[in-house]
Coordinates of C-alpha atoms in Angstrom, one line a residue:
Chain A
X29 CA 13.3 6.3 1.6
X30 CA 10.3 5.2 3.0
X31 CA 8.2 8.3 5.3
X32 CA 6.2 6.2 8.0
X33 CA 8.2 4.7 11.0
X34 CA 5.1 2.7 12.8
X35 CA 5.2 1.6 16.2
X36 CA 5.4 -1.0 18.0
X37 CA 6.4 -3.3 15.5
X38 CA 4.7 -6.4 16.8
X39 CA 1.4 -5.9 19.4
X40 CA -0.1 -8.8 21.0
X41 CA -3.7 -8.2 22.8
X42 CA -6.6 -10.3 24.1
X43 CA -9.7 -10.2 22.4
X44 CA -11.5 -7.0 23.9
X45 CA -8.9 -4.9 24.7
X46 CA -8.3 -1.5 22.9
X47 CA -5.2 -1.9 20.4
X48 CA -2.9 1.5 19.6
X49 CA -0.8 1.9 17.1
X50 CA 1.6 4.9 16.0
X51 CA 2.9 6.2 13.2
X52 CA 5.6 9.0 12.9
X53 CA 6.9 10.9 9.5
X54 CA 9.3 13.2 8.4
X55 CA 8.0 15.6 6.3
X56 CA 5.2 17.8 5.1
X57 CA 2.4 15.6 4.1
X58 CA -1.4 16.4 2.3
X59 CA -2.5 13.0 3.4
X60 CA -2.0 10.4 6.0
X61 CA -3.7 6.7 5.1
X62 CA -4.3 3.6 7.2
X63 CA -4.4 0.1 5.6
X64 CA -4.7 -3.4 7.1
X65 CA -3.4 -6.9 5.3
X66 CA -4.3 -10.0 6.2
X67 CA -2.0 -12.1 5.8
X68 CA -0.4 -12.3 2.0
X69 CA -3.3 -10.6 0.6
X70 CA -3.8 -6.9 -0.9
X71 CA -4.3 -3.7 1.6
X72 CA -7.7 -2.8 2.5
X73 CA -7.9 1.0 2.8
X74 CA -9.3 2.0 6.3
X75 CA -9.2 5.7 6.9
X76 CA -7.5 8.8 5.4
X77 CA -6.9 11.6 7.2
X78 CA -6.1 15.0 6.1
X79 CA -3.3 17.6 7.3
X80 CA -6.3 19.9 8.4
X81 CA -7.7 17.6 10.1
X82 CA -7.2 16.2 14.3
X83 CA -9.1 13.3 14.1
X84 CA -11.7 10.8 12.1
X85 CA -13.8 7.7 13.5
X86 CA -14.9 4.9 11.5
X87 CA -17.0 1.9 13.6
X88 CA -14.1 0.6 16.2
X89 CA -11.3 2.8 14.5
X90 CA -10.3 6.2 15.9
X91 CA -7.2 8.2 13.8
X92 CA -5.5 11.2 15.0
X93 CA -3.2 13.2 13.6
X94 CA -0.4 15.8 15.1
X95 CA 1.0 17.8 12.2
X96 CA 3.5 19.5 14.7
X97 CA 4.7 16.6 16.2
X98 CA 4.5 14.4 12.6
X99 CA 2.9 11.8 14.0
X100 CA -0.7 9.7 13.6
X101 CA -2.0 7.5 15.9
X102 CA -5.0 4.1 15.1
X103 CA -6.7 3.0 17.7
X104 CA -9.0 -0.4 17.4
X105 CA -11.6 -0.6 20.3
X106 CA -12.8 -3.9 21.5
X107 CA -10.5 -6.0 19.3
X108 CA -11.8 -8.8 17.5
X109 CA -9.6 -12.2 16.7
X110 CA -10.5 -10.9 12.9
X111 CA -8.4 -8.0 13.9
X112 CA -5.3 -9.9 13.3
X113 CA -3.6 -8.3 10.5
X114 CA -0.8 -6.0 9.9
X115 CA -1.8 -1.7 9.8
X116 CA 0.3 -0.1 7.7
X117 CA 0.8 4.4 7.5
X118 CA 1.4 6.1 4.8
X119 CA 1.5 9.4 3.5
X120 CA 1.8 11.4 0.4
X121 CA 2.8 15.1 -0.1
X122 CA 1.0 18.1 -1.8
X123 CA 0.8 17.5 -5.4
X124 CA -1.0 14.1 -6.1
X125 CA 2.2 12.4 -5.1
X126 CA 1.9 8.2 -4.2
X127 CA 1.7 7.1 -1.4
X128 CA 4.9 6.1 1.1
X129 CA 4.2 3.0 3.3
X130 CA 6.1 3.4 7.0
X131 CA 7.0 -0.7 8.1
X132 CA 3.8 -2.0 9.6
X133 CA 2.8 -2.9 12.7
X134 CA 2.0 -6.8 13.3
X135 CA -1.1 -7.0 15.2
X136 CA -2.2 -9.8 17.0
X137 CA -5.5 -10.6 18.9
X138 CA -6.0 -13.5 20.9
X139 CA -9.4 -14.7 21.4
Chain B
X25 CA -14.0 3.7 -4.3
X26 CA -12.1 1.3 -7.1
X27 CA -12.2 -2.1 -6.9
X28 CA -9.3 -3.3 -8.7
X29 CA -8.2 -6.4 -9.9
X30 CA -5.3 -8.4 -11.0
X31 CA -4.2 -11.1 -12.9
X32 CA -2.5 -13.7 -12.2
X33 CA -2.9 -14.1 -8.3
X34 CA 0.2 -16.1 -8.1
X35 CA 2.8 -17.8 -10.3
X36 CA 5.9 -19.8 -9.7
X37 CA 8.7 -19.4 -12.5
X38 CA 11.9 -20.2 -13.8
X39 CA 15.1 -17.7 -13.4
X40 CA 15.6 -15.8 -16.6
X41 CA 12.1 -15.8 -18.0
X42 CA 9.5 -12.9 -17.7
X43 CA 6.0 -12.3 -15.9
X44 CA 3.7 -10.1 -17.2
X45 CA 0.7 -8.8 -14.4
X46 CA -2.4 -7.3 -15.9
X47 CA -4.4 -4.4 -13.3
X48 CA -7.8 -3.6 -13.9
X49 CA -9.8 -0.7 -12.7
X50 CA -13.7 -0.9 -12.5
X51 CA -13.6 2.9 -13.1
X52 CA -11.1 6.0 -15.0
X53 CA -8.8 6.8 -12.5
X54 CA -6.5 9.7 -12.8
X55 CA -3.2 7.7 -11.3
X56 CA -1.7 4.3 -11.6
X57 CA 0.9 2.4 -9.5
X58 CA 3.2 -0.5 -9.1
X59 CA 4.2 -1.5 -5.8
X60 CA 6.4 -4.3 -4.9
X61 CA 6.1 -6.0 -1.3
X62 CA 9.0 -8.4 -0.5
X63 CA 8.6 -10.6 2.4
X64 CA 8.0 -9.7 5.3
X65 CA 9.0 -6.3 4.2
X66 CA 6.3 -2.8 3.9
X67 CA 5.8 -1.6 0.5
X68 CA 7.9 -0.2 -1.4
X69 CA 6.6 2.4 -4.6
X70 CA 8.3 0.6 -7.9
X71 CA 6.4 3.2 -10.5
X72 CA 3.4 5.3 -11.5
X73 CA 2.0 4.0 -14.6
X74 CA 1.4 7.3 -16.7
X75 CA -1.6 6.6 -19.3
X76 CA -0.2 7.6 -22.8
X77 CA 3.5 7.6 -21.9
X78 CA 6.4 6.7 -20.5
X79 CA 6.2 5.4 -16.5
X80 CA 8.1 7.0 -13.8
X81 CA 10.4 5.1 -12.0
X82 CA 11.4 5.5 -8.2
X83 CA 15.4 5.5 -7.5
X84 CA 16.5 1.5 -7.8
X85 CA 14.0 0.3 -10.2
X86 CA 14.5 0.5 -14.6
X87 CA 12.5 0.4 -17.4
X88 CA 14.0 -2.6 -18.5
X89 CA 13.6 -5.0 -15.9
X90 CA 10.1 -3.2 -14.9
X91 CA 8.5 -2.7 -18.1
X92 CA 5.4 -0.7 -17.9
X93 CA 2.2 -0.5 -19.9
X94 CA -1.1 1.7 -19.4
X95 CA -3.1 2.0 -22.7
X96 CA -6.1 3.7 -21.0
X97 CA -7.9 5.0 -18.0
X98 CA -8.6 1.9 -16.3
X99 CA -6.3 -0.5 -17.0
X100 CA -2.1 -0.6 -16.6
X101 CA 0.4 -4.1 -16.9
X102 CA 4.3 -4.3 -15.3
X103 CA 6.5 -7.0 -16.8
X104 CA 9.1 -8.1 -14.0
X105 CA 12.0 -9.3 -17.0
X106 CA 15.0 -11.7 -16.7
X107 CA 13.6 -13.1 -13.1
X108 CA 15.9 -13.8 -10.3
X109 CA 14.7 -15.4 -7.2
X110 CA 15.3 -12.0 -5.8
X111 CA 12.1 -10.8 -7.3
X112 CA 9.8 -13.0 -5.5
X113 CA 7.5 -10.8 -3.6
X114 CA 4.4 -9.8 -4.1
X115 CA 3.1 -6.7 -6.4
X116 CA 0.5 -4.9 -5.8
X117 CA -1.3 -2.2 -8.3
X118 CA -3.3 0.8 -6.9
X119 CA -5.0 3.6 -8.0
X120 CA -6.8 6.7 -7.3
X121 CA -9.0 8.9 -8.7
X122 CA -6.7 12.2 -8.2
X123 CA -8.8 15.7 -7.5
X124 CA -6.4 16.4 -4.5
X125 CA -8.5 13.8 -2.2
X126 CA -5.7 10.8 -2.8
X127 CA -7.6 8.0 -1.3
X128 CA -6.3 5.4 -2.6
X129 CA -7.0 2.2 -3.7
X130 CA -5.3 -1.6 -4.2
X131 CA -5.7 -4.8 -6.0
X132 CA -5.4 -8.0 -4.4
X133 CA -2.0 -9.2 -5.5
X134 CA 0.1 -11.0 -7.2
X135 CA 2.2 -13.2 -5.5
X136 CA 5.5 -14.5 -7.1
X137 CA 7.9 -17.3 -6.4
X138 CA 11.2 -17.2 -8.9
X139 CA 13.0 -20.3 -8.3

């Protein structure tokens, strides 16, 4: 069964505005991955987080991570129309395990 | 990093005939996998492509409608067999280079239409 549960499903933002999404698991993890995919095309890796860690930036993209409330939050600052994409989560567990994908978020930014 | 590739992009094809999709690494990496993304839909782990044996398969998917291969380090196929239009989707191969870090990596996909 898949880990992730991201949320909201769909976002819709104006160019400019700050873009949050969330993502909650279930159990223990080792890692917690963001991706984005354009439409139809592969996943671009964006940030990985580990269970030690809070929180990680990367240009316009902040991460944290709660271990005690299983959940992981991406923030985008001053979205871009090139934004547009869907973010996926996804975690794997001690061991080298692969990755689970949660559903995706659908983000889109109007210019 | 690993920048993977695959081959083909795309394809359309008949029911009942079988697709093989070639994944190249640019680099050894310690683990291979096959994931399958149907439309609209997340992805969803099909198997890790274990370099000098047999790959494991998640609950749901077989050997012998998802035939794997991975010869070496860097370089893994999965045969989707006896197509139905239910397997059009797209699959997707990733990697990483293990050492407890995980990041990992994906090819571009291939995108498949069984009519």
């Amino acid at each position: 069964s898949q880990q992730g549960e991201e949320d909201p499903q769909a976002l819709s933002i104006q160019e400019g505005e700050n873009a949050t999404m969330n993502c909650s698991y279930k159990t223990s993890i080792n890692n917690l991955q963001w991706y984005r995919q354009n439409s139809g095309r592969g996943l671009v890796h964006l940030i990985l987080i580990r269970s030690n860690e809070r929180e990680k930036h990367s240009g316009r993209l902040r991460v944290t991570l709660d271990t005690s409330k299983k959940s992981s939050s991406l923030l985008i600052t001053a979205s871009r129309a090139a934004d547009t994409a869907s973010y996926f989560c996804a975690t794997d567990a001690p061991g080298n395990t692969p990755l689970v994908f949660g559903k995706g978020t659908r983000l889109s930014v109007i210019a | 990093s690993a920048v993977i590739s695959q081959k083909p992009s795309r394809d359309i094809c008949q029911r009942g005939t079988s697709l093989t999709i070639q994944c190249q690494v640019d680099s050894q990496v310690t683990m291979m996998f096959w994931y399958r993304q149907q439309p609209g839909q997340s992805l969803t782990l099909i198997a890790t492509a274990n370099q000098g044996s047999e790959a494991t398969y998640e609950s749901g998917f077989v050997i012998d409608k998802f035939p794997i291969s991975r010869p070496n380090l860097t370089f893994s196929t999965l045969t989707v067999s006896n197509m139905s239009p239910e397997d059009s989707s797209i699959y997707l191969c990733s990697a990483n280079k293990g050492g407890g870090y995980n990041e990992q990596f994906f090819g571009p996909g291939t995108r498949l239409t069984v009519l």
